[in-house]
Amino acid sequence: MITRLTAPLREAPATVPALAAIALFVVWATDQAGYPVTHWAPGGVVVLCLLGIALAALGPRSRDVPPAVRVAVACLAAYTALSFLSIAWAAAPGEAWEGADRTLLYLLVFVLFAWWPHSGRSALLILGAWTLALIGLAAFVALHLDAATPARLASMLPGGRLVYPSGYANANAAQWLMALWPALLLARSERLGWALRGALAGGAVLLAEVALLSQSRGSLYATPVMLVLVFALIPGRARTFVVTALIAVGIGAAAPSVLHVGDDLKNGAVVAGTLHHALAVSFIAALAVACVVAAGAALESRLTVSERSARRTRTAVAAVAAITLLAVVAGGWAAAGDPVARIEHGWQTFKSPRGYAANAGGSRLTSGLGSQRYDFYRVALDEFAAHPIVGIGADNFQQPYLRRRRSGETPRYPHSIELRTLAQTGLVGLLLAVIGLGAALLAAARAGGLIRARGGQPLAGGIAAAALAAFGYWLVHGSFDWFFEFAGLGAPAFALLGLAASLSPRRNREHDAQAPPADAPTPTRRERSPVAASVGHRRRGARRYAWLAGGGLLALAAAASLVAPWLSGLELDSAARTWRTAPLAAYAQLDDAAQLNPLADDAYLLAGSIALRYGDLARAERQFSLALGRVPGDAYAALELGAIASAEGEMGRATALLSHAVGLDPRDPLARAALRSVRAGRRVNVAELNLLILRQAQQLL
């Protein structure tokens, strides 16, 4: 048993740091999906250390790396560098720094998983560990929901939508569904044991049911796209169909009960009995599918089927699949009604400025496409048109949106990976991202059998396809949601893309060393001399030391870039917890936070807000002025400074500041009301204004 577990580690030593990174991703999955900078930034330092250990132990081995992987790493590194350079022209440089650091994290993760080769067994160990860990976490979440108190349930399922543990319903659904696709594709593999295949198939059912509790419309539309991609691109369609059909039956059996949880609310809260019934049905369905798949896998491992019988079986399965597809299309048509009318309704609700209010009544998943994403995308495209070459800067979407918005929302991100790239890094960033991801996908496709390649291994091909499917779901669903900013989603996606790329066929170094080309020139006497050999050795040593020195400096710079915002975030969090009992200590912590992150204005904004709560207008004015000095486009700082100036009787200065605040956010009703009051000669009540700001923020949440 021990030998079987350690064999993959001996075949591919890079498995050890990869497994350590997988453990980090699972930790992120348990708490806010790694969204806060205080979570992912220290994780980035851990990944950097793991990468350094791998380089020290295994060497760079750049000659062995497939060209596609080298191109991917080079382009993604260039994209990361562009993200850091965008700090120079970003309106909010602190946000750009955070966005660049997050991009750096994904680059480090991709290199850690893609640079060194993996065998089929080592890749299975890595992918299986992550998938089974997510299945176990989904089971824990379900059991935790069943045992939760009513007050706890209200926070975990607000409005009947599960947000625990990520804090965001759509990210919650994506976290489980990213793991569903590897579970499904691994469950079909005849090279895995029957018990493991059964556990993966049952786990896929459980993952889907827990995802359904979040009622994510994005997942509803991303799933059919993934089904088309899986069946169109991945070989072994007959096996895929059989396992998919069994898993779909299990999901369908429990889905009505699960969806009823969000529809059967009492005073806006989930009914515990309804939830308990749904979770019980989900576990029973998962267990039933696990048993059926495990039994089928055990029977398959004991049967010997002739090639002729296998062909007949595949033909029969293909016929059943075609009939099933027709039945699904016909049933969907009958349920949806006129498809043209449904498409028109969806487009109208998507474009409607009313947002979610434009949707029809009934289930959230089928009531329409109303949200404010149309407005988000409009502004993102407008910003790209205004800054087409290098964009507006990483994660610098909020301020332009506030100036151009037609809705009442205040998003920080454009809710689309593609539009994020286009608006924030321009055509240059888009080109680098497309080439980099394209090269990585090419290497992964060669490994997964999507493209014929010599030297591929059946087990490695199946693992590569399963890992690639997880990345594919993240990319498809993230095309209309803000998943790039959740490290607990983005880091596993890039890790599994790198894992699939690492399985791409590589050069045989031993064969190359033992069998030089027949037309290789015969070394001259000078080349064979000890002196020439010594000079060549010294030159190679010098180059090696130069590379080590350069790499060490880059590693130190990367570590510093990750550590500073992390420590600043810790000081911010501590001050936010202690300001009520120890305001002076909180001010000191916020001063430290501002020094640790000299580009962001968060520390000054928080310090100013605390000062206002204590009625210290002088300190508040000083802090908000410092914030506006760092980020001149901060509408909140301008509004507070205008209100303070009004309270102090400086009506001319108050008018200028409030006019500036309205210019930065023309649809803010509080800023407009404050400006009207000052222009009418009345002073603004700062305490009342801040109470209204707090209520407005609570309504948005």
XYZ file of C-alpha atoms in Angstrom:
701
model
C 0.000 0.000 0.000
C 2.756 2.466 0.945
C 4.639 1.572 -2.220
C 1.584 2.325 -4.352
C 1.172 5.717 -2.699
C 4.831 6.699 -2.989
C 5.283 5.475 -6.571
C 3.784 8.652 -8.111
C 6.077 10.763 -5.935
C 9.130 8.913 -7.219
C 7.968 9.174 -10.825
C 7.277 12.917 -10.552
C 8.909 14.645 -7.556
C 7.042 17.868 -8.421
C 3.948 16.123 -7.044
C 4.979 17.012 -3.476
C 4.838 20.834 -3.835
C 1.756 20.466 -6.040
C -0.068 18.559 -3.301
C 0.919 21.238 -0.793
C -0.638 23.843 -3.085
C -3.786 21.725 -3.399
C -4.084 21.724 0.400
C -3.863 25.527 0.304
C -6.669 25.715 -2.276
C -8.894 23.527 -0.134
C -8.280 25.797 2.858
C -9.339 28.772 0.742
C -12.475 26.907 -0.317
C -13.587 26.684 3.309
C -13.606 30.456 3.907
C -14.769 33.106 1.413
C -13.167 31.239 -1.499
C -9.885 33.038 -0.828
C -11.330 36.452 -1.734
C -9.824 38.712 1.005
C -6.272 39.861 0.374
C -5.409 38.644 3.877
C -6.176 35.104 2.637
C -4.681 34.883 -0.838
C -1.630 37.118 -0.385
C 0.021 34.882 2.257
C -1.033 31.941 0.104
C 0.837 33.565 -2.760
C 3.963 33.670 -0.611
C 3.476 29.960 0.146
C 3.173 29.161 -3.578
C 6.287 31.247 -4.265
C 8.209 29.244 -1.657
C 6.930 25.963 -3.124
C 8.070 27.073 -6.555
C 11.487 27.979 -5.177
C 11.788 24.573 -3.516
C 10.873 22.859 -6.784
C 13.445 24.891 -8.695
C 16.152 24.151 -6.153
C 15.373 20.428 -6.006
C 14.525 19.701 -9.631
C 16.282 22.434 -11.567
C 14.767 24.614 -14.286
C 14.922 21.889 -17.008
C 13.841 24.453 -19.586
C 15.031 22.309 -22.512
C 12.624 19.544 -21.517
C 9.587 21.819 -21.306
C 7.278 21.600 -24.358
C 7.405 24.742 -26.520
C 3.700 25.396 -25.945
C 4.216 25.493 -22.177
C 7.188 27.838 -22.542
C 5.135 30.185 -24.731
C 2.295 30.062 -22.199
C 4.582 30.919 -19.293
C 6.276 33.726 -21.232
C 2.986 35.349 -22.285
C 1.363 35.004 -18.874
C 4.502 36.479 -17.298
C 4.321 39.382 -19.748
C 0.644 39.860 -18.899
C 1.542 39.937 -15.207
C 4.246 42.519 -15.891
C 1.730 44.635 -17.819
C -0.642 44.452 -14.844
C 2.091 45.820 -12.589
C 2.977 48.525 -15.112
C -0.686 49.585 -15.183
C -0.211 50.931 -11.657
C 1.501 53.906 -13.312
C -1.622 55.001 -15.232
C -4.379 53.606 -12.998
C -6.723 56.092 -11.338
C -6.694 53.892 -8.198
C -3.105 52.582 -7.982
C -3.782 50.567 -4.838
C -6.487 48.572 -6.626
C -4.144 48.040 -9.574
C -1.439 46.726 -7.247
C -3.860 44.240 -5.707
C -5.048 43.117 -9.141
C -1.470 42.679 -10.352
C -0.569 40.649 -7.259
C -3.539 38.362 -7.871
C -2.384 37.886 -11.463
C 1.091 37.102 -10.139
C -0.412 34.426 -7.897
C -2.055 32.715 -10.871
C 1.196 32.852 -12.828
C 3.124 31.220 -9.971
C 0.462 28.521 -9.637
C 0.505 27.748 -13.352
C 4.303 27.483 -13.446
C 4.369 25.250 -10.357
C 1.980 22.762 -11.960
C 2.995 23.013 -15.630
C 6.796 23.319 -15.706
C 7.827 19.858 -14.517
C 6.433 16.661 -16.053
C 3.856 14.521 -14.331
C 2.975 10.912 -14.920
C -0.576 9.665 -15.170
C -0.431 8.324 -11.620
C 1.008 11.495 -10.102
C -1.533 13.658 -11.947
C -4.316 11.353 -10.745
C -3.092 11.762 -7.171
C -3.173 15.565 -7.480
C -6.488 15.870 -9.311
C -8.117 13.145 -7.233
C -7.029 14.782 -3.989
C -8.570 18.119 -4.972
C -11.783 16.602 -6.325
C -12.370 14.315 -3.353
C -11.566 17.152 -0.943
C -14.240 19.340 -2.580
C -16.715 16.460 -2.429
C -15.952 16.042 1.273
C -16.339 19.789 1.823
C -19.695 19.772 0.025
C -20.860 16.936 2.297
C -19.684 18.910 5.341
C -21.561 22.017 4.171
C -24.748 19.983 3.701
C -24.473 18.430 7.158
C -23.589 21.790 8.686
C -26.707 23.318 7.130
C -28.869 20.550 8.533
C -27.550 21.145 12.059
C -27.527 24.958 11.939
C -29.687 27.154 14.150
C -32.343 29.394 12.504
C -30.159 32.473 13.001
C -27.188 30.719 11.424
C -29.332 29.477 8.543
C -30.450 33.035 7.840
C -26.839 34.088 7.305
C -25.891 30.990 5.296
C -28.993 31.033 3.038
C -30.142 34.654 2.857
C -33.239 34.841 0.705
C -33.068 31.093 0.178
C -29.724 31.152 -1.695
C -26.726 29.354 -0.236
C -23.738 31.692 0.134
C -21.767 29.611 2.630
C -18.778 29.203 2.661
C -17.718 31.595 -0.126
C -19.949 34.530 0.823
C -21.196 34.935 -2.778
C -23.880 32.655 -4.203
C -22.512 32.447 -7.757
C -18.969 31.764 -6.571
C -20.401 29.133 -4.253
C -22.051 27.306 -7.147
C -18.925 27.583 -9.305
C -16.731 26.136 -6.569
C -18.752 22.912 -6.515
C -19.346 22.686 -10.255
C -15.659 23.113 -11.065
C -15.071 19.877 -9.150
C -18.097 18.141 -10.681
C -16.534 17.839 -14.150
C -13.332 16.062 -13.051
C -15.471 13.812 -10.833
C -17.675 12.885 -13.792
C -14.822 12.319 -16.245
C -12.734 10.315 -13.772
C -15.723 8.159 -12.857
C -15.892 6.898 -16.445
C -12.252 5.719 -16.529
C -11.814 1.946 -16.643
C -8.287 2.429 -15.283
C -9.552 3.435 -11.840
C -10.821 1.102 -9.141
C -14.531 0.435 -8.875
C -14.833 1.952 -5.392
C -13.141 5.187 -6.439
C -15.300 5.460 -9.546
C -18.437 4.976 -7.470
C -17.355 7.585 -4.927
C -16.613 10.106 -7.678
C -19.965 9.537 -9.406
C -21.897 9.863 -6.155
C -19.811 12.884 -5.254
C -20.721 14.510 -8.573
C -24.402 14.213 -7.649
C -23.793 15.754 -4.228
C -21.722 18.582 -5.714
C -24.510 19.418 -8.142
C -27.197 19.419 -5.446
C -25.221 21.691 -3.118
C -24.558 23.980 -6.091
C -28.298 24.092 -6.842
C -28.915 25.493 -3.350
C -27.218 28.698 -4.539
C -29.670 29.070 -7.464
C -27.019 30.500 -9.751
C -28.393 31.421 -13.162
C -24.862 31.555 -14.511
C -24.347 27.886 -13.702
C -27.647 27.071 -15.430
C -26.290 28.469 -18.706
C -22.669 27.397 -18.275
C -23.581 23.730 -17.761
C -25.080 23.130 -21.246
C -22.068 24.817 -22.806
C -19.782 22.469 -20.889
C -21.825 19.446 -21.946
C -21.423 20.420 -25.588
C -17.679 20.977 -25.171
C -17.153 17.702 -23.305
C -19.012 15.572 -25.838
C -17.602 17.429 -28.832
C -13.947 17.452 -27.803
C -13.153 14.645 -25.369
C -12.767 11.092 -26.753
C -14.736 8.179 -25.290
C -18.188 9.688 -25.814
C -20.039 6.432 -25.201
C -18.484 5.968 -21.765
C -19.024 9.646 -20.996
C -22.692 9.399 -21.940
C -23.373 6.365 -19.759
C -21.822 7.927 -16.649
C -23.337 11.338 -17.377
C -26.785 9.782 -17.775
C -26.546 7.976 -14.435
C -25.339 11.110 -12.657
C -28.050 13.186 -14.365
C -30.727 10.766 -13.134
C -29.448 11.155 -9.585
C -29.357 14.948 -9.883
C -32.824 15.045 -11.418
C -34.267 12.873 -8.660
C -33.205 15.298 -5.925
C -33.337 18.611 -7.817
C -37.058 19.404 -7.238
C -36.633 19.049 -3.475
C -33.454 21.136 -3.513
C -34.973 23.923 -5.596
C -38.034 23.932 -3.340
C -35.790 25.144 -0.484
C -35.365 28.548 -2.129
C -39.008 28.813 -3.169
C -40.655 27.722 0.094
C -39.645 30.634 2.324
C -41.354 31.774 5.499
C -40.906 35.496 6.175
C -37.941 35.437 3.809
C -36.217 32.609 5.707
C -35.610 28.985 4.790
C -37.902 26.397 6.365
C -35.743 23.918 8.278
C -37.989 20.951 7.492
C -37.874 21.650 3.751
C -34.098 21.944 3.876
C -33.738 18.721 5.864
C -35.855 16.812 3.356
C -33.856 18.193 0.410
C -30.513 17.275 1.972
C -31.717 13.782 2.857
C -32.917 13.177 -0.696
C -29.618 14.507 -2.049
C -27.539 12.116 0.037
C -29.781 9.183 -0.897
C -29.530 10.029 -4.612
C -25.742 10.380 -4.359
C -25.434 7.057 -2.542
C -27.664 5.285 -5.085
C -25.635 6.578 -8.043
C -22.394 5.677 -6.278
C -23.582 2.103 -5.765
C -24.775 1.705 -9.362
C -21.574 3.091 -10.871
C -19.393 1.083 -8.505
C -21.287 -2.108 -9.329
C -21.010 -1.420 -13.038
C -17.308 -0.681 -12.731
C -16.726 -3.901 -10.770
C -18.611 -5.904 -13.401
C -16.704 -4.205 -16.216
C -13.349 -5.058 -14.630
C -14.270 -8.755 -14.617
C -15.735 -9.020 -18.105
C -13.765 -9.730 -21.240
C -15.523 -8.286 -24.273
C -14.518 -8.908 -27.871
C -13.856 -6.001 -30.183
C -16.967 -6.847 -32.191
C -19.160 -6.791 -29.079
C -17.541 -3.555 -27.962
C -18.371 -1.939 -31.314
C -21.969 -3.104 -31.057
C -22.215 -1.736 -27.543
C -20.839 1.638 -28.611
C -23.298 1.760 -31.496
C -26.198 0.979 -29.181
C -25.071 3.626 -26.690
C -24.748 6.168 -29.513
C -28.308 5.408 -30.609
C -29.608 5.810 -27.062
C -27.648 9.050 -26.726
C -29.198 10.419 -29.925
C -32.704 9.485 -28.758
C -31.996 11.040 -25.351
C -30.780 14.246 -26.964
C -33.927 14.495 -29.078
C -36.087 13.820 -26.020
C -34.285 16.496 -23.985
C -34.602 19.049 -26.787
C -38.295 18.232 -27.276
C -38.976 18.351 -23.543
C -37.119 21.628 -23.180
C -39.019 23.085 -26.121
C -42.340 22.026 -24.616
C -41.414 23.408 -21.191
C -40.009 26.693 -22.477
C -42.688 27.337 -25.097
C -41.896 29.484 -28.093
C -38.051 29.650 -28.184
C -38.062 32.946 -30.091
C -40.307 34.520 -27.474
C -38.104 33.148 -24.677
C -34.975 34.581 -26.294
C -36.644 37.956 -26.791
C -37.825 37.955 -23.168
C -34.349 37.052 -21.968
C -32.743 39.826 -24.018
C -35.284 42.410 -22.883
C -34.824 41.543 -19.220
C -31.034 41.496 -19.675
C -31.053 45.019 -21.134
C -33.650 46.409 -18.767
C -32.398 49.183 -16.448
C -34.718 47.769 -13.766
C -32.243 44.931 -13.180
C -33.599 42.030 -11.163
C -37.000 43.731 -10.925
C -37.481 43.149 -14.668
C -37.656 39.373 -14.179
C -41.004 37.629 -14.151
C -42.275 35.932 -11.015
C -41.531 32.322 -10.145
C -38.223 30.525 -9.934
C -35.101 32.660 -10.013
C -33.485 30.279 -12.489
C -36.187 30.661 -15.146
C -37.726 34.089 -14.488
C -35.428 36.016 -16.818
C -31.941 37.473 -17.218
C -32.532 40.742 -15.416
C -29.506 42.110 -13.550
C -27.284 45.094 -14.146
C -24.658 43.157 -16.125
C -25.708 44.829 -19.354
C -24.804 48.169 -17.802
C -21.532 46.741 -16.447
C -20.580 45.452 -19.887
C -21.582 48.710 -21.564
C -19.269 50.713 -19.330
C -16.449 48.187 -19.718
C -16.658 48.439 -23.518
C -16.825 52.237 -23.315
C -13.670 52.270 -21.200
C -11.947 49.978 -23.681
C -12.927 52.311 -26.522
C -11.470 55.234 -24.578
C -8.257 53.360 -23.605
C -7.791 50.682 -26.286
C -4.051 49.987 -26.080
C -3.221 49.222 -22.433
C -6.549 49.797 -20.692
C -7.454 51.662 -17.516
C -5.366 49.595 -15.104
C -5.880 46.324 -13.279
C -9.023 46.227 -11.089
C -9.802 49.884 -11.840
C -13.402 49.420 -12.918
C -15.360 50.921 -10.028
C -14.519 54.592 -10.489
C -15.265 54.683 -14.249
C -18.487 52.796 -13.618
C -19.660 55.265 -10.982
C -19.150 58.118 -13.472
C -21.014 56.361 -16.310
C -23.521 54.110 -14.540
C -27.241 53.974 -15.168
C -27.986 51.699 -12.219
C -27.844 51.996 -8.462
C -25.154 49.324 -8.081
C -21.487 49.962 -7.274
C -19.531 46.940 -8.605
C -15.767 46.794 -8.246
C -15.350 44.437 -11.218
C -16.993 44.134 -14.674
C -18.325 40.592 -14.048
C -16.585 39.023 -17.030
C -13.080 37.632 -17.427
C -12.914 38.709 -21.068
C -14.188 42.241 -20.447
C -11.927 42.556 -17.419
C -8.947 41.794 -19.643
C -10.110 44.071 -22.450
C -11.053 47.132 -20.369
C -8.263 46.971 -17.801
C -5.263 45.875 -19.905
C -6.385 46.781 -23.419
C -5.468 45.105 -26.681
C -1.939 44.407 -25.486
C -3.214 42.517 -22.455
C -5.849 40.706 -24.498
C -3.236 39.563 -27.027
C -0.894 38.304 -24.300
C -3.722 36.522 -22.473
C -5.104 34.890 -25.625
C -1.693 33.662 -26.783
C -0.695 32.495 -23.296
C -3.929 30.651 -22.557
C -4.081 29.370 -26.125
C -0.619 27.825 -25.814
C -1.504 26.276 -22.458
C -4.742 24.877 -23.886
C -2.823 23.484 -26.861
C -0.426 21.614 -24.574
C -3.339 20.374 -22.464
C -5.266 19.303 -25.574
C -2.281 17.294 -26.801
C -2.101 15.538 -23.450
C -5.843 14.930 -23.241
C -6.154 13.394 -26.662
C -8.157 16.302 -28.047
C -5.303 16.633 -30.561
C -3.435 13.558 -31.748
C 0.081 13.504 -30.326
C 2.814 10.934 -30.173
C 3.903 9.570 -26.850
C 0.586 10.083 -25.073
C -0.480 7.695 -22.313
C -4.116 6.576 -21.881
C -4.252 7.297 -18.133
C -2.479 10.634 -18.533
C -4.841 11.556 -21.363
C -7.924 10.924 -19.233
C -6.498 12.920 -16.326
C -5.566 15.804 -18.615
C -9.082 15.920 -20.077
C -10.645 15.896 -16.592
C -8.345 18.666 -15.325
C -8.974 20.717 -18.446
C -12.732 20.410 -17.910
C -12.430 22.074 -14.489
C -10.560 25.005 -16.018
C -13.099 25.117 -18.832
C -15.993 25.495 -16.428
C -14.223 28.322 -14.582
C -13.634 30.118 -17.877
C -17.150 29.593 -19.273
C -19.002 30.601 -16.107
C -16.490 33.360 -15.395
C -17.282 34.897 -18.783
C -20.341 36.484 -17.155
C -19.335 36.724 -13.499
C -16.449 38.048 -11.369
C -14.539 34.838 -10.622
C -11.046 36.083 -11.459
C -11.037 37.926 -8.139
C -11.725 34.789 -6.070
C -8.360 33.105 -5.565
C -10.137 29.998 -4.305
C -11.579 29.626 -7.822
C -8.875 31.126 -10.023
C -5.881 29.412 -8.432
C -7.288 25.853 -8.780
C -8.357 26.673 -12.344
C -4.833 27.717 -13.372
C -3.327 24.860 -11.382
C -5.419 22.257 -13.202
C -4.737 23.904 -16.560
C -1.038 23.656 -15.712
C -1.444 20.047 -14.587
C -3.071 19.136 -17.912
C -0.312 20.951 -19.819
C 2.391 19.138 -17.813
C 1.115 15.830 -19.204
C 1.845 16.900 -22.769
C 4.443 14.579 -24.423
C 8.025 15.696 -23.814
C 11.430 14.954 -25.246
C 13.203 11.820 -24.106
C 16.397 13.248 -22.622
C 18.078 9.879 -22.164
C 17.460 8.899 -25.780
C 18.773 12.243 -26.997
C 21.907 11.836 -24.891
C 22.590 8.267 -26.016
C 21.774 8.710 -29.684
C 23.145 11.976 -31.076
C 22.137 12.922 -34.628
C 23.961 11.005 -37.333
C 25.059 14.193 -39.075
C 26.454 15.757 -35.883
C 29.919 17.274 -36.575
C 32.945 15.590 -35.066
C 34.453 17.685 -32.252
C 37.681 19.397 -33.225
C 40.889 18.920 -31.296
C 40.488 22.338 -29.742
C 36.971 21.507 -28.611
C 38.209 18.270 -27.109
C 41.023 19.941 -25.201
C 40.862 20.238 -21.389
C 41.412 24.016 -21.592
C 38.396 24.531 -23.858
C 36.307 22.298 -21.653
C 37.322 24.275 -18.579
C 36.487 27.607 -20.239
C 33.069 26.266 -21.308
C 32.426 25.002 -17.818
C 33.245 28.390 -16.308
C 30.978 30.154 -18.801
C 28.115 27.826 -18.029
C 28.706 28.357 -14.327
C 28.677 32.134 -14.783
C 25.424 31.973 -16.721
C 23.925 29.737 -14.051
C 24.906 32.159 -11.283
C 23.515 35.069 -13.305
C 20.205 33.262 -13.722
C 20.145 32.403 -10.012
C 20.865 35.994 -9.022
C 18.203 37.364 -11.366
C 15.678 34.783 -10.232
C 16.456 35.518 -6.595
C 15.877 39.242 -7.086
C 12.589 38.600 -8.875
C 11.503 36.242 -6.096
C 12.322 38.858 -3.443
C 10.409 41.513 -5.361
C 7.422 39.189 -5.766
C 7.466 38.309 -2.070
C 7.638 41.974 -1.078
C 4.794 42.817 -3.446
C 2.607 40.147 -1.841
C 3.595 40.747 1.786
C 3.045 44.514 1.952
C -0.698 44.531 1.031
C -1.194 41.443 3.195
C 0.236 43.114 6.303
C -1.640 46.301 5.488
C -4.871 44.307 5.257
C -4.203 42.700 8.632
C -3.812 46.127 10.215
C -7.045 47.290 8.572
C -8.963 44.270 9.847
C -7.583 44.692 13.352
C -8.497 48.379 13.437
C -12.006 47.617 12.182
C -12.471 45.202 15.094
C -11.031 47.355 17.890
C -11.900 50.985 17.094
C -14.975 51.028 19.359
C -12.971 50.122 22.476
C -9.514 51.449 21.553
C -9.777 54.243 18.970
C -6.244 55.567 19.490
C -4.771 52.105 18.942
C -6.925 51.752 15.837
C -5.611 55.052 14.471
C -2.031 53.859 15.018
C -2.772 50.603 13.210
C -4.304 52.492 10.311
C -1.229 54.703 10.066
C 0.868 51.548 9.813
C -1.508 50.161 7.177
C -1.173 53.331 5.106
C 2.626 53.103 5.249
C 2.666 49.405 4.336
C 0.485 50.064 1.306
C 1.495 53.523 0.065
C -0.793 53.350 -2.991
C -4.192 52.591 -1.424
C -6.510 54.984 0.426
C -8.447 52.381 2.438
C -6.632 53.110 5.706
C -7.311 56.850 5.473
C -10.976 56.287 4.585
C -11.472 54.005 7.571
C -9.637 56.389 9.907
C -11.773 59.293 8.694
C -14.968 57.310 9.177
C -13.948 56.387 12.730
C -13.154 60.018 13.519
C -16.611 61.055 12.319
C -18.227 58.522 14.643
C -16.430 60.260 17.533
C -17.262 63.750 16.242
C -13.584 64.598 15.599
C -14.062 66.672 12.446
C -10.465 67.923 12.362
C -8.993 64.408 12.307
C -11.643 63.248 9.847
C -10.890 66.111 7.488
C -7.169 65.364 7.633
C -7.679 61.652 6.927
C -10.093 62.192 4.032
C -7.744 64.779 2.535
C -4.932 62.211 2.628
C -7.238 59.689 0.960
C -8.166 62.143 -1.780
C -4.493 62.927 -2.253
C -3.785 59.270 -3.021
C -6.907 58.646 -5.098
C -8.314 61.925 -6.485
C -11.275 60.052 -7.943
C -12.590 58.739 -4.622
C -16.195 59.947 -4.495
C -16.692 58.982 -0.849
C -13.715 61.040 0.364
C -14.873 64.063 -1.659
C -18.406 63.748 -0.266
C -17.222 63.565 3.341
C -14.812 66.482 2.906
C -17.600 68.561 1.371
C -19.943 67.750 4.242
C -17.256 68.618 6.819
C -16.487 71.911 5.074
C -20.204 72.719 5.123
C -20.465 71.930 8.825
C -17.540 74.274 9.458
C -19.217 77.083 7.518
C -16.855 77.024 4.514
C -19.672 77.039 1.982
C -17.547 77.899 -1.058
C -15.126 75.041 -0.401
C -18.046 72.750 0.427
C -19.705 73.563 -2.900
C -16.509 72.788 -4.821
C -15.930 69.490 -3.037
C -19.536 68.345 -3.316
C -19.600 69.308 -6.988
C -16.496 67.167 -7.405
C -18.224 64.275 -5.575
C -21.284 64.554 -7.827
C -19.039 64.612 -10.886
C -17.363 61.409 -9.728
C -20.700 59.682 -9.011
C -23.568 61.584 -10.669
C -26.224 59.045 -9.601
C -25.415 59.162 -5.882
C -28.584 60.628 -4.311
C -26.798 61.585 -1.096
C -24.126 63.619 -2.884
C -26.732 65.387 -5.006
C -28.880 66.145 -1.959
C -25.882 67.498 -0.035
C -24.909 69.716 -2.963
C -28.451 71.107 -3.262
C -28.499 71.819 0.458
C -25.194 73.711 0.359
C -26.206 75.704 -2.713
C -29.380 76.694 -0.863
C -27.207 78.040 1.963
C -27.893 75.217 4.430
C -25.240 73.256 6.281
C -24.995 69.476 5.975
C -25.528 67.425 9.123
C -22.476 65.136 8.976
C -23.800 62.605 11.490
C -27.101 62.272 9.616
C -25.258 61.952 6.305
C -23.134 59.087 7.593
C -26.189 57.325 8.978
C -27.767 57.531 5.516
C -24.546 56.240 3.920
C -24.579 53.263 6.292
C -28.220 52.483 5.481
C -27.530 52.754 1.749
C -24.616 50.335 2.050
C -26.769 47.872 3.983
C -29.437 48.035 1.270
C -26.840 47.315 -1.426
C -25.557 44.325 0.540
